[in-house]
């Protein structure tokens, strides 16, 4: 798999989520995938498998009434097995606004997202935003 293929896999997942195409999102994620969501909020933790990961996205979308977005601005590193993407996460929830820098680390497995790490510039602010 080439570096461009790595970028295409990540872009396929991002576009599917952006367009609420959950079937395409599931297809882009390996069945045994793992998402590591940092922090202390009710959303923090490890999400195993495509259903759990897509379920988390659905929950976050519902909580933000569809305002959740990640806008990548730069691919920091990329090879045929992984990529690191820097961007901006934004959302509005119950009158509160989240606007923070984030890094997504994507590891591939069999041309699908196999593992995803999310890191935030200000984790305490993100935890406050997602607090119940």
mmCIF file of N, CA and C in Angstrom:
data_model
loop_
_atom_site.group_PDB
_atom_site.id
_atom_site.type_symbol
_atom_site.label_atom_id
_atom_site.label_comp_id
_atom_site.label_asym_id
_atom_site.label_seq_id
_atom_site.Cartn_x
_atom_site.Cartn_y
_atom_site.Cartn_z
ATOM 1 N N UNK A 1 0.853 -1.179 0.000
ATOM 2 C CA UNK A 1 0.000 0.000 0.000
ATOM 3 C C UNK A 1 0.893 1.234 0.000
ATOM 4 N N UNK A 2 0.570 2.198 -0.819
ATOM 5 C CA UNK A 2 1.370 3.407 -0.907
ATOM 6 C C UNK A 2 0.927 4.428 0.130
ATOM 7 N N UNK A 3 1.744 5.456 0.322
ATOM 8 C CA UNK A 3 1.391 6.535 1.243
ATOM 9 C C UNK A 3 0.088 7.198 0.806
ATOM 10 N N UNK A 4 -0.110 7.358 -0.498
ATOM 11 C CA UNK A 4 -1.358 7.963 -0.984
ATOM 12 C C UNK A 4 -2.556 7.085 -0.623
ATOM 13 N N UNK A 5 -2.364 5.772 -0.612
ATOM 14 C CA UNK A 5 -3.446 4.870 -0.215
ATOM 15 C C UNK A 5 -3.820 5.091 1.246
ATOM 16 N N UNK A 6 -2.831 5.325 2.088
ATOM 17 C CA UNK A 6 -3.075 5.602 3.493
ATOM 18 C C UNK A 6 -3.950 6.838 3.642
ATOM 19 N N UNK A 7 -3.620 7.862 2.912
ATOM 20 C CA UNK A 7 -4.396 9.098 2.942
ATOM 21 C C UNK A 7 -5.815 8.856 2.436
ATOM 22 N N UNK A 8 -5.957 8.043 1.397
ATOM 23 C CA UNK A 8 -7.292 7.755 0.854
ATOM 24 C C UNK A 8 -8.172 7.017 1.868
ATOM 25 N N UNK A 9 -7.593 6.097 2.634
ATOM 26 C CA UNK A 9 -8.365 5.374 3.637
ATOM 27 C C UNK A 9 -8.889 6.341 4.698
ATOM 28 N N UNK A 10 -8.021 7.192 5.211
ATOM 29 C CA UNK A 10 -8.430 8.156 6.234
ATOM 30 C C UNK A 10 -9.455 9.146 5.675
ATOM 31 N N UNK A 11 -9.250 9.571 4.451
ATOM 32 C CA UNK A 11 -10.186 10.518 3.829
ATOM 33 C C UNK A 11 -11.548 9.854 3.593
ATOM 34 N N UNK A 12 -11.537 8.590 3.226
ATOM 35 C CA UNK A 12 -12.796 7.862 3.014
ATOM 36 C C UNK A 12 -13.620 7.821 4.307
ATOM 37 N N UNK A 13 -12.960 7.573 5.427
ATOM 38 C CA UNK A 13 -13.665 7.554 6.711
ATOM 39 C C UNK A 13 -14.165 8.948 7.064
ATOM 40 N N UNK A 14 -13.341 9.953 6.918
ATOM 41 C CA UNK A 14 -13.741 11.319 7.268
ATOM 42 C C UNK A 14 -14.927 11.775 6.435
ATOM 43 N N UNK A 15 -14.891 11.504 5.146
ATOM 44 C CA UNK A 15 -15.999 11.902 4.268
ATOM 45 C C UNK A 15 -17.279 11.150 4.605
ATOM 46 N N UNK A 16 -17.148 9.861 4.912
ATOM 47 C CA UNK A 16 -18.333 9.074 5.266
ATOM 48 C C UNK A 16 -18.993 9.642 6.520
ATOM 49 N N UNK A 17 -18.193 9.970 7.530
ATOM 50 C CA UNK A 17 -18.744 10.530 8.760
ATOM 51 C C UNK A 17 -19.322 11.918 8.518
ATOM 52 N N UNK A 18 -18.631 12.710 7.743
ATOM 53 C CA UNK A 18 -19.113 14.064 7.431
ATOM 54 C C UNK A 18 -20.478 14.020 6.749
ATOM 55 N N UNK A 19 -20.683 13.018 5.900
ATOM 56 C CA UNK A 19 -21.930 12.891 5.143
ATOM 57 C C UNK A 19 -22.948 11.968 5.828
ATOM 58 N N UNK A 20 -22.670 11.587 7.066
ATOM 59 C CA UNK A 20 -23.546 10.683 7.816
ATOM 60 C C UNK A 20 -23.817 9.382 7.060
ATOM 61 N N UNK A 21 -22.831 8.924 6.314
ATOM 62 C CA UNK A 21 -22.932 7.659 5.590
ATOM 63 C C UNK A 21 -22.315 6.577 6.479
ATOM 64 N N UNK A 22 -23.117 6.062 7.394
ATOM 65 C CA UNK A 22 -22.595 5.140 8.389
ATOM 66 C C UNK A 22 -22.213 3.793 7.802
ATOM 67 N N UNK A 23 -22.831 3.382 6.707
ATOM 68 C CA UNK A 23 -22.421 2.140 6.043
ATOM 69 C C UNK A 23 -21.013 2.276 5.475
ATOM 70 N N UNK A 24 -20.733 3.408 4.838
ATOM 71 C CA UNK A 24 -19.388 3.650 4.302
ATOM 72 C C UNK A 24 -18.375 3.798 5.427
ATOM 73 N N UNK A 25 -18.783 4.429 6.528
ATOM 74 C CA UNK A 25 -17.879 4.572 7.674
ATOM 75 C C UNK A 25 -17.516 3.199 8.227
ATOM 76 N N UNK A 26 -18.511 2.342 8.388
ATOM 77 C CA UNK A 26 -18.241 0.990 8.882
ATOM 78 C C UNK A 26 -17.297 0.235 7.943
ATOM 79 N N UNK A 27 -17.477 0.426 6.642
ATOM 80 C CA UNK A 27 -16.635 -0.263 5.662
ATOM 81 C C UNK A 27 -15.181 0.207 5.727
ATOM 82 N N UNK A 28 -14.949 1.425 6.177
ATOM 83 C CA UNK A 28 -13.592 1.973 6.247
ATOM 84 C C UNK A 28 -12.863 1.568 7.525
ATOM 85 N N UNK A 29 -13.590 0.971 8.473
ATOM 86 C CA UNK A 29 -13.022 0.615 9.772
ATOM 87 C C UNK A 29 -12.907 -0.902 9.874
ATOM 88 N N UNK A 30 -11.743 -1.379 10.278
ATOM 89 C CA UNK A 30 -11.526 -2.809 10.483
ATOM 90 C C UNK A 30 -12.425 -3.308 11.611
ATOM 91 N N UNK A 31 -12.932 -4.516 11.481
ATOM 92 C CA UNK A 31 -13.858 -5.065 12.478
ATOM 93 C C UNK A 31 -13.238 -5.131 13.870
ATOM 94 N N UNK A 32 -11.931 -5.325 13.960
ATOM 95 C CA UNK A 32 -11.250 -5.424 15.251
ATOM 96 C C UNK A 32 -10.555 -4.125 15.634
ATOM 97 N N UNK A 33 -10.987 -3.028 15.066
ATOM 98 C CA UNK A 33 -10.332 -1.744 15.299
ATOM 99 C C UNK A 33 -10.464 -1.275 16.745
ATOM 100 N N UNK A 34 -9.635 -0.303 17.091
ATOM 101 C CA UNK A 34 -9.633 0.257 18.439
ATOM 102 C C UNK A 34 -9.493 1.774 18.346
ATOM 103 N N UNK A 35 -10.387 2.489 19.016
ATOM 104 C CA UNK A 35 -10.315 3.944 19.129
ATOM 105 C C UNK A 35 -9.985 4.276 20.571
ATOM 106 N N UNK A 36 -8.945 5.063 20.764
ATOM 107 C CA UNK A 36 -8.545 5.496 22.100
ATOM 108 C C UNK A 36 -8.945 6.958 22.265
ATOM 109 N N UNK A 37 -9.947 7.190 23.108
ATOM 110 C CA UNK A 37 -10.459 8.535 23.363
ATOM 111 C C UNK A 37 -9.965 8.956 24.746
ATOM 112 N N UNK A 38 -9.113 9.959 24.820
ATOM 113 C CA UNK A 38 -8.525 10.349 26.105
ATOM 114 C C UNK A 38 -9.504 11.131 26.974
ATOM 115 N N UNK A 39 -9.102 11.369 28.193
ATOM 116 C CA UNK A 39 -9.843 12.274 29.050
ATOM 117 C C UNK A 39 -10.563 11.613 30.202
ATOM 118 N N UNK A 40 -11.427 12.430 30.829
ATOM 119 C CA UNK A 40 -12.157 12.000 32.018
ATOM 120 C C UNK A 40 -13.665 12.148 31.854
ATOM 121 N N UNK A 41 -14.108 12.527 30.681
ATOM 122 C CA UNK A 41 -15.551 12.697 30.467
ATOM 123 C C UNK A 41 -16.197 11.332 30.286
ATOM 124 N N UNK A 42 -17.509 11.331 30.164
ATOM 125 C CA UNK A 42 -18.242 10.101 29.936
ATOM 126 C C UNK A 42 -17.952 9.468 28.587
ATOM 127 N N UNK A 43 -17.300 10.208 27.690
ATOM 128 C CA UNK A 43 -16.958 9.674 26.373
ATOM 129 C C UNK A 43 -15.561 9.064 26.331
ATOM 130 N N UNK A 44 -14.747 9.336 27.357
ATOM 131 C CA UNK A 44 -13.371 8.836 27.379
ATOM 132 C C UNK A 44 -13.364 7.320 27.494
ATOM 133 N N UNK A 45 -12.369 6.722 26.888
ATOM 134 C CA UNK A 45 -12.209 5.278 27.003
ATOM 135 C C UNK A 45 -11.724 4.663 25.711
ATOM 136 N N UNK A 46 -11.750 3.350 25.677
ATOM 137 C CA UNK A 46 -11.349 2.591 24.498
ATOM 138 C C UNK A 46 -12.599 2.002 23.867
ATOM 139 N N UNK A 47 -12.728 2.175 22.572
ATOM 140 C CA UNK A 47 -13.874 1.675 21.821
ATOM 141 C C UNK A 47 -13.375 0.614 20.864
ATOM 142 N N UNK A 48 -13.804 -0.617 21.070
ATOM 143 C CA UNK A 48 -13.322 -1.766 20.300
ATOM 144 C C UNK A 48 -14.343 -2.167 19.243
ATOM 145 N N UNK A 49 -13.913 -2.206 17.995
ATOM 146 C CA UNK A 49 -14.758 -2.658 16.906
ATOM 147 C C UNK A 49 -15.486 -1.532 16.197
ATOM 148 N N UNK A 50 -15.841 -1.797 14.952
ATOM 149 C CA UNK A 50 -16.449 -0.752 14.127
ATOM 150 C C UNK A 50 -17.782 -0.280 14.679
ATOM 151 N N UNK A 51 -18.591 -1.174 15.231
ATOM 152 C CA UNK A 51 -19.889 -0.748 15.769
ATOM 153 C C UNK A 51 -19.715 0.202 16.948
ATOM 154 N N UNK A 52 -18.753 -0.087 17.818
ATOM 155 C CA UNK A 52 -18.509 0.783 18.972
ATOM 156 C C UNK A 52 -17.995 2.152 18.531
ATOM 157 N N UNK A 53 -17.117 2.168 17.532
ATOM 158 C CA UNK A 53 -16.551 3.434 17.061
ATOM 159 C C UNK A 53 -17.612 4.273 16.358
ATOM 160 N N UNK A 54 -18.367 3.668 15.488
ATOM 161 C CA UNK A 54 -19.436 4.399 14.802
ATOM 162 C C UNK A 54 -20.506 4.815 15.812
ATOM 163 N N UNK A 55 -20.761 3.967 16.798
ATOM 164 C CA UNK A 55 -21.713 4.312 17.848
ATOM 165 C C UNK A 55 -21.277 5.536 18.641
ATOM 166 N N UNK A 56 -19.983 5.637 18.934
ATOM 167 C CA UNK A 56 -19.466 6.824 19.622
ATOM 168 C C UNK A 56 -19.686 8.064 18.760
ATOM 169 N N UNK A 57 -19.377 7.959 17.477
ATOM 170 C CA UNK A 57 -19.581 9.098 16.583
ATOM 171 C C UNK A 57 -21.064 9.503 16.559
ATOM 172 N N UNK A 58 -21.950 8.531 16.484
ATOM 173 C CA UNK A 58 -23.387 8.839 16.482
ATOM 174 C C UNK A 58 -23.786 9.548 17.780
ATOM 175 N N UNK A 59 -23.258 9.067 18.893
ATOM 176 C CA UNK A 59 -23.568 9.695 20.190
ATOM 177 C C UNK A 59 -23.057 11.139 20.239
ATOM 178 N N UNK A 60 -21.821 11.360 19.787
ATOM 179 C CA UNK A 60 -21.255 12.709 19.794
ATOM 180 C C UNK A 60 -22.045 13.631 18.860
ATOM 181 N N UNK A 61 -22.465 13.112 17.732
ATOM 182 C CA UNK A 61 -23.257 13.897 16.786
ATOM 183 C C UNK A 61 -24.603 14.270 17.392
ATOM 184 N N UNK A 62 -25.209 13.316 18.064
ATOM 185 C CA UNK A 62 -26.500 13.570 18.717
ATOM 186 C C UNK A 62 -26.354 14.623 19.821
ATOM 187 N N UNK A 63 -25.312 14.492 20.647
ATOM 188 C CA UNK A 63 -25.101 15.435 21.747
ATOM 189 C C UNK A 63 -24.832 16.856 21.259
ATOM 190 N N UNK A 64 -24.250 16.970 20.071
ATOM 191 C CA UNK A 64 -23.932 18.297 19.529
ATOM 192 C C UNK A 64 -24.919 18.740 18.461
ATOM 193 N N UNK A 65 -25.998 18.001 18.337
ATOM 194 C CA UNK A 65 -27.031 18.309 17.347
ATOM 195 C C UNK A 65 -26.445 18.525 15.943
ATOM 196 N N UNK A 66 -25.482 17.671 15.612
ATOM 197 C CA UNK A 66 -24.905 17.682 14.272
ATOM 198 C C UNK A 66 -23.829 18.721 14.022
ATOM 199 N N UNK A 67 -23.373 19.425 15.052
ATOM 200 C CA UNK A 67 -22.374 20.479 14.831
ATOM 201 C C UNK A 67 -20.937 19.985 14.926
ATOM 202 N N UNK A 68 -20.724 18.745 15.357
ATOM 203 C CA UNK A 68 -19.373 18.209 15.523
ATOM 204 C C UNK A 68 -18.653 18.141 14.184
ATOM 205 N N UNK A 69 -17.419 18.666 14.155
ATOM 206 C CA UNK A 69 -16.624 18.566 12.932
ATOM 207 C C UNK A 69 -15.134 18.544 13.250
ATOM 208 N N UNK A 70 -14.402 17.783 12.469
ATOM 209 C CA UNK A 70 -12.945 17.781 12.523
ATOM 210 C C UNK A 70 -12.474 18.227 11.153
ATOM 211 N N UNK A 71 -11.737 19.323 11.134
ATOM 212 C CA UNK A 71 -11.234 19.863 9.875
ATOM 213 C C UNK A 71 -9.721 19.673 9.845
ATOM 214 N N UNK A 72 -9.241 18.712 9.061
ATOM 215 C CA UNK A 72 -7.788 18.510 8.991
ATOM 216 C C UNK A 72 -7.132 19.657 8.245
ATOM 217 N N UNK A 73 -5.988 20.083 8.746
ATOM 218 C CA UNK A 73 -5.276 21.157 8.067
ATOM 219 C C UNK A 73 -3.903 20.712 7.571
ATOM 220 N N UNK A 74 -3.401 19.627 8.151
ATOM 221 C CA UNK A 74 -2.061 19.216 7.741
ATOM 222 C C UNK A 74 -1.805 17.757 8.103
ATOM 223 N N UNK A 75 -1.247 17.025 7.176
ATOM 224 C CA UNK A 75 -0.762 15.679 7.463
ATOM 225 C C UNK A 75 0.669 15.847 7.950
ATOM 226 N N UNK A 76 0.902 15.499 9.200
ATOM 227 C CA UNK A 76 2.221 15.702 9.805
ATOM 228 C C UNK A 76 3.186 14.600 9.387
ATOM 229 N N UNK A 77 2.709 13.375 9.369
ATOM 230 C CA UNK A 77 3.551 12.242 8.994
ATOM 231 C C UNK A 77 2.665 11.190 8.340
ATOM 232 N N UNK A 78 3.268 10.475 7.393
ATOM 233 C CA UNK A 78 2.488 9.463 6.695
ATOM 234 C C UNK A 78 3.428 8.436 6.093
ATOM 235 N N UNK A 79 3.046 7.168 6.219
ATOM 236 C CA UNK A 79 3.718 6.107 5.476
ATOM 237 C C UNK A 79 2.651 5.095 5.091
ATOM 238 N N UNK A 80 3.050 3.918 4.670
ATOM 239 C CA UNK A 80 2.044 2.979 4.167
ATOM 240 C C UNK A 80 1.268 2.261 5.277
ATOM 241 N N UNK A 81 1.589 2.507 6.537
ATOM 242 C CA UNK A 81 0.899 1.855 7.644
ATOM 243 C C UNK A 81 0.216 2.826 8.605
ATOM 244 N N UNK A 82 0.580 4.101 8.545
ATOM 245 C CA UNK A 82 0.055 5.039 9.533
ATOM 246 C C UNK A 82 0.128 6.475 9.022
ATOM 247 N N UNK A 83 -0.648 7.319 9.689
ATOM 248 C CA UNK A 83 -0.555 8.742 9.393
ATOM 249 C C UNK A 83 -0.932 9.525 10.640
ATOM 250 N N UNK A 84 -0.403 10.736 10.718
ATOM 251 C CA UNK A 84 -0.697 11.654 11.806
ATOM 252 C C UNK A 84 -1.269 12.908 11.177
ATOM 253 N N UNK A 85 -2.480 13.280 11.606
ATOM 254 C CA UNK A 85 -3.189 14.410 11.010
ATOM 255 C C UNK A 85 -3.440 15.467 12.086
ATOM 256 N N UNK A 86 -3.053 16.689 11.790
ATOM 257 C CA UNK A 86 -3.317 17.824 12.681
ATOM 258 C C UNK A 86 -4.527 18.576 12.142
ATOM 259 N N UNK A 87 -5.404 18.998 13.031
ATOM 260 C CA UNK A 87 -6.568 19.755 12.584
ATOM 261 C C UNK A 87 -7.289 20.417 13.737
ATOM 262 N N UNK A 88 -8.502 20.813 13.466
ATOM 263 C CA UNK A 88 -9.324 21.567 14.408
ATOM 264 C C UNK A 88 -10.624 20.810 14.662
ATOM 265 N N UNK A 89 -10.986 20.651 15.926
ATOM 266 C CA UNK A 89 -12.269 20.077 16.296
ATOM 267 C C UNK A 89 -13.166 21.199 16.784
ATOM 268 N N UNK A 90 -14.394 21.210 16.262
ATOM 269 C CA UNK A 90 -15.366 22.222 16.660
ATOM 270 C C UNK A 90 -16.711 21.555 16.880
ATOM 271 N N UNK A 91 -17.459 22.102 17.836
ATOM 272 C CA UNK A 91 -18.816 21.636 18.100
ATOM 273 C C UNK A 91 -19.499 22.624 19.031
ATOM 274 N N UNK A 92 -20.817 22.559 19.045
ATOM 275 C CA UNK A 92 -21.611 23.349 19.980
ATOM 276 C C UNK A 92 -22.528 22.375 20.707
ATOM 277 N N UNK A 93 -22.571 22.517 22.027
ATOM 278 C CA UNK A 93 -23.411 21.632 22.851
ATOM 279 C C UNK A 93 -24.023 22.436 23.985
ATOM 280 N N UNK A 94 -25.328 22.460 24.014
ATOM 281 C CA UNK A 94 -26.050 23.139 25.089
ATOM 282 C C UNK A 94 -25.524 24.564 25.315
ATOM 283 N N UNK A 95 -25.290 25.285 24.222
ATOM 284 C CA UNK A 95 -24.831 26.665 24.298
ATOM 285 C C UNK A 95 -23.343 26.834 24.542
ATOM 286 N N UNK A 96 -22.628 25.743 24.730
ATOM 287 C CA UNK A 96 -21.172 25.810 24.930
ATOM 288 C C UNK A 96 -20.467 25.468 23.633
ATOM 289 N N UNK A 97 -19.349 26.117 23.403
ATOM 290 C CA UNK A 97 -18.612 25.906 22.157
ATOM 291 C C UNK A 97 -17.284 25.226 22.429
ATOM 292 N N UNK A 98 -16.971 24.257 21.595
ATOM 293 C CA UNK A 98 -15.663 23.607 21.610
ATOM 294 C C UNK A 98 -14.941 24.018 20.342
ATOM 295 N N UNK A 99 -13.725 24.478 20.485
ATOM 296 C CA UNK A 99 -12.893 24.881 19.354
ATOM 297 C C UNK A 99 -11.456 24.648 19.784
ATOM 298 N N UNK A 100 -10.890 23.517 19.374
ATOM 299 C CA UNK A 100 -9.576 23.128 19.879
ATOM 300 C C UNK A 100 -8.746 22.440 18.806
ATOM 301 N N UNK A 101 -7.446 22.546 18.929
ATOM 302 C CA UNK A 101 -6.533 21.801 18.071
ATOM 303 C C UNK A 101 -6.559 20.338 18.486
ATOM 304 N N UNK A 102 -6.404 19.461 17.511
ATOM 305 C CA UNK A 102 -6.394 18.031 17.787
ATOM 306 C C UNK A 102 -5.455 17.325 16.818
ATOM 307 N N UNK A 103 -4.969 16.209 17.267
ATOM 308 C CA UNK A 103 -4.150 15.338 16.427
ATOM 309 C C UNK A 103 -4.823 13.972 16.408
ATOM 310 N N UNK A 104 -5.005 13.432 15.217
ATOM 311 C CA UNK A 104 -5.536 12.081 15.051
ATOM 312 C C UNK A 104 -4.414 11.210 14.496
ATOM 313 N N UNK A 105 -4.123 10.143 15.193
ATOM 314 C CA UNK A 105 -3.124 9.175 14.745
ATOM 315 C C UNK A 105 -3.890 7.961 14.231
ATOM 316 N N UNK A 106 -3.679 7.633 12.980
ATOM 317 C CA UNK A 106 -4.419 6.559 12.325
ATOM 318 C C UNK A 106 -3.446 5.451 11.937
ATOM 319 N N UNK A 107 -3.695 4.238 12.447
ATOM 320 C CA UNK A 107 -2.912 3.069 12.066
ATOM 321 C C UNK A 107 -3.795 2.179 11.204
ATOM 322 N N UNK A 108 -3.247 1.681 10.134
ATOM 323 C CA UNK A 108 -4.032 0.876 9.196
ATOM 324 C C UNK A 108 -3.831 -0.608 9.414
ATOM 325 N N UNK A 109 -4.881 -1.357 9.068
ATOM 326 C CA UNK A 109 -4.840 -2.818 9.076
ATOM 327 C C UNK A 109 -5.674 -3.282 7.886
ATOM 328 N N UNK A 110 -5.059 -3.976 6.963
ATOM 329 C CA UNK A 110 -5.760 -4.508 5.788
ATOM 330 C C UNK A 110 -6.556 -3.432 5.040
ATOM 331 N N UNK A 111 -5.925 -2.296 4.802
ATOM 332 C CA UNK A 111 -6.518 -1.189 4.037
ATOM 333 C C UNK A 111 -7.746 -0.577 4.709
ATOM 334 N N UNK A 112 -7.817 -0.729 6.017
ATOM 335 C CA UNK A 112 -8.890 -0.114 6.803
ATOM 336 C C UNK A 112 -8.266 0.522 8.042
ATOM 337 N N UNK A 113 -9.042 1.383 8.699
ATOM 338 C CA UNK A 113 -8.580 1.974 9.948
ATOM 339 C C UNK A 113 -8.549 0.862 10.990
ATOM 340 N N UNK A 114 -7.361 0.597 11.531
ATOM 341 C CA UNK A 114 -7.195 -0.458 12.521
ATOM 342 C C UNK A 114 -7.100 0.080 13.936
ATOM 343 N N UNK A 115 -6.546 1.272 14.064
ATOM 344 C CA UNK A 115 -6.443 1.900 15.369
ATOM 345 C C UNK A 115 -6.434 3.405 15.175
ATOM 346 N N UNK A 116 -7.081 4.100 16.089
ATOM 347 C CA UNK A 116 -7.174 5.559 16.009
ATOM 348 C C UNK A 116 -6.966 6.134 17.398
ATOM 349 N N UNK A 117 -6.013 7.049 17.494
ATOM 350 C CA UNK A 117 -5.746 7.774 18.738
ATOM 351 C C UNK A 117 -6.160 9.219 18.511
ATOM 352 N N UNK A 118 -6.819 9.807 19.499
ATOM 353 C CA UNK A 118 -7.208 11.216 19.430
ATOM 354 C C UNK A 118 -6.501 11.941 20.569
ATOM 355 N N UNK A 119 -5.811 13.021 20.241
ATOM 356 C CA UNK A 119 -5.102 13.837 21.241
ATOM 357 C C UNK A 119 -5.573 15.280 21.095
ATOM 358 N N UNK A 120 -5.830 15.929 22.229
ATOM 359 C CA UNK A 120 -6.333 17.300 22.195
ATOM 360 C C UNK A 120 -5.348 18.275 22.815
ATOM 361 N N UNK A 121 -5.335 19.477 22.286
ATOM 362 C CA UNK A 121 -4.477 20.547 22.788
ATOM 363 C C UNK A 121 -4.772 20.827 24.266
ATOM 364 N N UNK A 122 -6.052 20.881 24.630
ATOM 365 C CA UNK A 122 -6.452 21.204 25.990
ATOM 366 C C UNK A 122 -7.491 20.168 26.434
ATOM 367 N N UNK A 123 -6.989 19.052 26.975
ATOM 368 C CA UNK A 123 -7.879 17.953 27.321
ATOM 369 C C UNK A 123 -8.877 18.342 28.403
ATOM 370 N N UNK A 124 -8.480 19.177 29.343
ATOM 371 C CA UNK A 124 -9.406 19.604 30.400
ATOM 372 C C UNK A 124 -10.593 20.357 29.800
ATOM 373 N N UNK A 125 -10.335 21.188 28.822
ATOM 374 C CA UNK A 125 -11.416 21.933 28.153
ATOM 375 C C UNK A 125 -12.344 20.974 27.400
ATOM 376 N N UNK A 126 -11.774 19.982 26.750
ATOM 377 C CA UNK A 126 -12.574 18.991 26.029
ATOM 378 C C UNK A 126 -13.420 18.186 27.015
ATOM 379 N N UNK A 127 -12.839 17.788 28.144
ATOM 380 C CA UNK A 127 -13.597 17.059 29.162
ATOM 381 C C UNK A 127 -14.753 17.896 29.691
ATOM 382 N N UNK A 128 -14.508 19.165 29.911
ATOM 383 C CA UNK A 128 -15.559 20.073 30.392
ATOM 384 C C UNK A 128 -16.708 20.163 29.371
ATOM 385 N N UNK A 129 -16.348 20.240 28.101
ATOM 386 C CA UNK A 129 -17.354 20.327 27.050
ATOM 387 C C UNK A 129 -18.250 19.079 27.022
ATOM 388 N N UNK A 130 -17.634 17.889 27.166
ATOM 389 C CA UNK A 130 -18.392 16.649 27.070
ATOM 390 C C UNK A 130 -19.003 16.205 28.386
ATOM 391 N N UNK A 131 -18.732 16.927 29.485
ATOM 392 C CA UNK A 131 -19.318 16.562 30.786
ATOM 393 C C UNK A 131 -20.842 16.600 30.693
ATOM 394 N N UNK A 132 -21.471 15.680 31.414
ATOM 395 C CA UNK A 132 -22.952 15.567 31.361
ATOM 396 C C UNK A 132 -23.642 16.802 31.884
#
